[in-house]
């Protein structure tokens, strides 16, 4: 297994600092992507794909440098128009990598779990301060789902992959919102985790993501949803695991 020193940290940090910057226009700060932003995102994704260590040193380094709040979320919020489709999609892929749950036998499982939970908290903090990046994110699902439901419209080649990407993201967020097992008995920690989870489920409901998941489940025997039925089942399990039947 690769050690934490098995990647070029200086190169990774150079890439992480080259995505874009905030500039002041008319008295307000605006995030402006670097001209090479798309290429830099692809390089970062390559770093993450090559990181075979269960301890995920590359993802932890990106979290430590606050890439999520500094660049990924501003990119998603600012560059969501059709001419920036590829940049925003790569930013979403990066977001999915940065929220992946740890492997059960990772030596730093508790650290990874804490970092993904902090990432979810960062997303909500960013949403409150800067704008609803979640709404922008999940609006990307509308096109593929509409094309699937309307037989007159033709599915695009990457519609199935896009649906899978967003289902994985929802699953990641639900796992990140779970109460930490190592401190499950502490009342304040448990209460904070319950608030975080409640906020997440409310957001998914308000943005009609739960409706979309229900539609996918209804059509789970058809492609592209049939290929991700296990992911759908896991997502619904996470949604309902803490609910008693009388609450449903």
PDB file of C-alpha atoms in Angstrom, residues 10-141:
ATOM      1  CA  UNK A  10       4.479  20.411  -4.020  1.00  0.00           C
ATOM      2  CA  UNK A  11       2.919  19.801  -7.444  1.00  0.00           C
ATOM      3  CA  UNK A  12      -0.462  19.059  -5.877  1.00  0.00           C
ATOM      4  CA  UNK A  13      -0.338  22.258  -3.830  1.00  0.00           C
ATOM      5  CA  UNK A  14       0.657  24.244  -6.924  1.00  0.00           C
ATOM      6  CA  UNK A  15      -2.383  22.871  -8.763  1.00  0.00           C
ATOM      7  CA  UNK A  16      -4.687  23.511  -5.797  1.00  0.00           C
ATOM      8  CA  UNK A  17      -3.644  27.174  -5.716  1.00  0.00           C
ATOM      9  CA  UNK A  18      -4.095  27.664  -9.478  1.00  0.00           C
ATOM     10  CA  UNK A  19      -7.838  27.157  -9.954  1.00  0.00           C
ATOM     11  CA  UNK A  20      -8.889  30.791  -9.575  1.00  0.00           C
ATOM     12  CA  UNK A  21      -9.051  33.791  -7.254  1.00  0.00           C
ATOM     13  CA  UNK A  22     -11.493  36.252  -5.785  1.00  0.00           C
ATOM     14  CA  UNK A  23     -11.520  39.712  -7.362  1.00  0.00           C
ATOM     15  CA  UNK A  24     -13.364  42.820  -6.244  1.00  0.00           C
ATOM     16  CA  UNK A  25     -15.858  44.240  -8.747  1.00  0.00           C
ATOM     17  CA  UNK A  26     -18.196  47.139  -7.920  1.00  0.00           C
ATOM     18  CA  UNK A  27     -17.603  46.724  -4.218  1.00  0.00           C
ATOM     19  CA  UNK A  28     -18.218  42.964  -4.069  1.00  0.00           C
ATOM     20  CA  UNK A  29     -15.982  39.930  -4.293  1.00  0.00           C
ATOM     21  CA  UNK A  30     -16.385  37.714  -7.355  1.00  0.00           C
ATOM     22  CA  UNK A  31     -14.644  34.394  -7.945  1.00  0.00           C
ATOM     23  CA  UNK A  32     -12.815  34.339 -11.294  1.00  0.00           C
ATOM     24  CA  UNK A  33     -11.462  31.046 -12.594  1.00  0.00           C
ATOM     25  CA  UNK A  34      -7.948  30.817 -13.995  1.00  0.00           C
ATOM     26  CA  UNK A  35      -7.733  30.442 -17.819  1.00  0.00           C
ATOM     27  CA  UNK A  36      -6.212  26.973 -17.258  1.00  0.00           C
ATOM     28  CA  UNK A  37      -8.831  26.009 -14.644  1.00  0.00           C
ATOM     29  CA  UNK A  38     -10.275  23.101 -16.630  1.00  0.00           C
ATOM     30  CA  UNK A  39      -6.861  21.525 -17.191  1.00  0.00           C
ATOM     31  CA  UNK A  40      -5.987  22.043 -13.504  1.00  0.00           C
ATOM     32  CA  UNK A  41      -9.218  20.353 -12.396  1.00  0.00           C
ATOM     33  CA  UNK A  42      -8.423  17.375 -14.613  1.00  0.00           C
ATOM     34  CA  UNK A  43      -4.916  17.168 -13.135  1.00  0.00           C
ATOM     35  CA  UNK A  44      -6.360  17.205  -9.606  1.00  0.00           C
ATOM     36  CA  UNK A  45      -8.828  14.458 -10.552  1.00  0.00           C
ATOM     37  CA  UNK A  46      -5.920  12.397 -11.917  1.00  0.00           C
ATOM     38  CA  UNK A  47      -4.098  12.814  -8.593  1.00  0.00           C
ATOM     39  CA  UNK A  48      -7.180  11.548  -6.742  1.00  0.00           C
ATOM     40  CA  UNK A  49      -7.742   8.597  -9.094  1.00  0.00           C
ATOM     41  CA  UNK A  50      -4.110   7.501  -8.731  1.00  0.00           C
ATOM     42  CA  UNK A  51      -4.242   7.662  -4.941  1.00  0.00           C
ATOM     43  CA  UNK A  52      -4.690   3.957  -4.175  1.00  0.00           C
ATOM     44  CA  UNK A  53      -3.932   4.298  -0.466  1.00  0.00           C
ATOM     45  CA  UNK A  54      -6.902   3.603   1.820  1.00  0.00           C
ATOM     46  CA  UNK A  55      -5.673   6.500   3.972  1.00  0.00           C
ATOM     47  CA  UNK A  56      -6.362   8.916   1.057  1.00  0.00           C
ATOM     48  CA  UNK A  57      -3.503  11.382   1.634  1.00  0.00           C
ATOM     49  CA  UNK A  58      -4.316  13.348  -1.534  1.00  0.00           C
ATOM     50  CA  UNK A  59      -7.916  14.066  -0.512  1.00  0.00           C
ATOM     51  CA  UNK A  60      -6.827  14.925   3.044  1.00  0.00           C
ATOM     52  CA  UNK A  61      -4.227  17.382   1.702  1.00  0.00           C
ATOM     53  CA  UNK A  62      -6.861  19.111  -0.462  1.00  0.00           C
ATOM     54  CA  UNK A  63      -9.146  19.360   2.558  1.00  0.00           C
ATOM     55  CA  UNK A  64      -6.300  20.783   4.664  1.00  0.00           C
ATOM     56  CA  UNK A  65      -5.735  23.503   2.040  1.00  0.00           C
ATOM     57  CA  UNK A  66      -9.450  24.359   2.110  1.00  0.00           C
ATOM     58  CA  UNK A  67      -9.856  23.758  -1.633  1.00  0.00           C
ATOM     59  CA  UNK A  68     -13.551  22.975  -1.131  1.00  0.00           C
ATOM     60  CA  UNK A  69     -14.529  26.370   0.280  1.00  0.00           C
ATOM     61  CA  UNK A  70     -11.860  28.402  -1.506  1.00  0.00           C
ATOM     62  CA  UNK A  71     -12.366  27.061  -5.036  1.00  0.00           C
ATOM     63  CA  UNK A  72     -14.684  24.103  -5.651  1.00  0.00           C
ATOM     64  CA  UNK A  73     -17.895  25.621  -4.265  1.00  0.00           C
ATOM     65  CA  UNK A  74     -17.253  29.087  -5.807  1.00  0.00           C
ATOM     66  CA  UNK A  75     -16.614  27.397  -9.179  1.00  0.00           C
ATOM     67  CA  UNK A  76     -19.902  25.477  -8.982  1.00  0.00           C
ATOM     68  CA  UNK A  77     -21.853  28.562  -7.924  1.00  0.00           C
ATOM     69  CA  UNK A  78     -20.288  30.968 -10.440  1.00  0.00           C
ATOM     70  CA  UNK A  79     -19.734  28.856 -13.553  1.00  0.00           C
ATOM     71  CA  UNK A  80     -22.966  26.912 -14.072  1.00  0.00           C
ATOM     72  CA  UNK A  81     -24.049  28.229 -17.479  1.00  0.00           C
ATOM     73  CA  UNK A  82     -23.937  25.971 -20.577  1.00  0.00           C
ATOM     74  CA  UNK A  83     -20.645  27.369 -21.884  1.00  0.00           C
ATOM     75  CA  UNK A  84     -18.945  26.247 -18.660  1.00  0.00           C
ATOM     76  CA  UNK A  85     -20.499  22.780 -18.510  1.00  0.00           C
ATOM     77  CA  UNK A  86     -17.228  20.848 -18.453  1.00  0.00           C
ATOM     78  CA  UNK A  87     -15.612  23.013 -15.777  1.00  0.00           C
ATOM     79  CA  UNK A  88     -18.633  22.738 -13.476  1.00  0.00           C
ATOM     80  CA  UNK A  89     -18.920  18.986 -14.077  1.00  0.00           C
ATOM     81  CA  UNK A  90     -15.259  18.435 -13.178  1.00  0.00           C
ATOM     82  CA  UNK A  91     -15.804  20.559 -10.051  1.00  0.00           C
ATOM     83  CA  UNK A  92     -18.709  18.259  -9.109  1.00  0.00           C
ATOM     84  CA  UNK A  93     -16.477  15.197  -9.670  1.00  0.00           C
ATOM     85  CA  UNK A  94     -13.885  16.752  -7.365  1.00  0.00           C
ATOM     86  CA  UNK A  95     -16.618  17.367  -4.785  1.00  0.00           C
ATOM     87  CA  UNK A  96     -17.657  13.696  -4.967  1.00  0.00           C
ATOM     88  CA  UNK A  97     -14.053  12.569  -4.431  1.00  0.00           C
ATOM     89  CA  UNK A  98     -13.685  14.895  -1.436  1.00  0.00           C
ATOM     90  CA  UNK A  99     -16.820  13.500   0.245  1.00  0.00           C
ATOM     91  CA  UNK A 100     -16.189   9.777  -0.328  1.00  0.00           C
ATOM     92  CA  UNK A 101     -16.644   7.713   2.860  1.00  0.00           C
ATOM     93  CA  UNK A 102     -13.537   6.017   4.278  1.00  0.00           C
ATOM     94  CA  UNK A 103     -12.842   2.316   3.812  1.00  0.00           C
ATOM     95  CA  UNK A 104     -13.650   0.292   6.923  1.00  0.00           C
ATOM     96  CA  UNK A 105     -10.041  -0.888   7.291  1.00  0.00           C
ATOM     97  CA  UNK A 106      -8.380   2.501   6.715  1.00  0.00           C
ATOM     98  CA  UNK A 107      -5.891   3.245   9.508  1.00  0.00           C
ATOM     99  CA  UNK A 108      -7.174   6.845   9.717  1.00  0.00           C
ATOM    100  CA  UNK A 109     -10.883   6.072   9.354  1.00  0.00           C
ATOM    101  CA  UNK A 110     -11.904   8.408  12.202  1.00  0.00           C
ATOM    102  CA  UNK A 111      -9.916  11.283  10.682  1.00  0.00           C
ATOM    103  CA  UNK A 112     -11.436  10.744   7.235  1.00  0.00           C
ATOM    104  CA  UNK A 113     -14.929  10.574   8.725  1.00  0.00           C
ATOM    105  CA  UNK A 114     -14.354  13.814  10.638  1.00  0.00           C
ATOM    106  CA  UNK A 115     -13.050  15.554   7.517  1.00  0.00           C
ATOM    107  CA  UNK A 116     -16.035  14.554   5.362  1.00  0.00           C
ATOM    108  CA  UNK A 117     -18.407  15.711   8.119  1.00  0.00           C
ATOM    109  CA  UNK A 118     -16.551  19.043   8.241  1.00  0.00           C
ATOM    110  CA  UNK A 119     -16.864  19.235   4.439  1.00  0.00           C
ATOM    111  CA  UNK A 120     -20.657  18.952   4.715  1.00  0.00           C
ATOM    112  CA  UNK A 121     -20.670  21.660   7.396  1.00  0.00           C
ATOM    113  CA  UNK A 122     -18.536  23.835   5.092  1.00  0.00           C
ATOM    114  CA  UNK A 123     -21.088  23.404   2.289  1.00  0.00           C
ATOM    115  CA  UNK A 124     -23.911  24.604   4.510  1.00  0.00           C
ATOM    116  CA  UNK A 125     -21.816  27.527   5.776  1.00  0.00           C
ATOM    117  CA  UNK A 126     -20.962  28.483   2.194  1.00  0.00           C
ATOM    118  CA  UNK A 127     -24.626  28.190   1.221  1.00  0.00           C
ATOM    119  CA  UNK A 128     -25.672  30.611   3.971  1.00  0.00           C
ATOM    120  CA  UNK A 129     -22.940  33.157   3.198  1.00  0.00           C
ATOM    121  CA  UNK A 130     -22.579  33.078  -0.583  1.00  0.00           C
ATOM    122  CA  UNK A 131     -25.545  31.428  -2.318  1.00  0.00           C
ATOM    123  CA  UNK A 132     -27.171  28.063  -2.811  1.00  0.00           C
ATOM    124  CA  UNK A 133     -24.505  25.943  -4.485  1.00  0.00           C
ATOM    125  CA  UNK A 134     -26.678  22.888  -3.688  1.00  0.00           C
ATOM    126  CA  UNK A 135     -29.498  24.254  -5.872  1.00  0.00           C
ATOM    127  CA  UNK A 136     -27.053  24.888  -8.722  1.00  0.00           C
ATOM    128  CA  UNK A 137     -25.596  21.406  -8.273  1.00  0.00           C
ATOM    129  CA  UNK A 138     -28.840  19.485  -8.314  1.00  0.00           C
ATOM    130  CA  UNK A 139     -30.293  21.528 -11.165  1.00  0.00           C
ATOM    131  CA  UNK A 140     -27.900  19.496 -13.336  1.00  0.00           C
ATOM    132  CA  UNK A 141     -30.104  16.455 -12.730  1.00  0.00           C
TER     133      UNK A 141
END
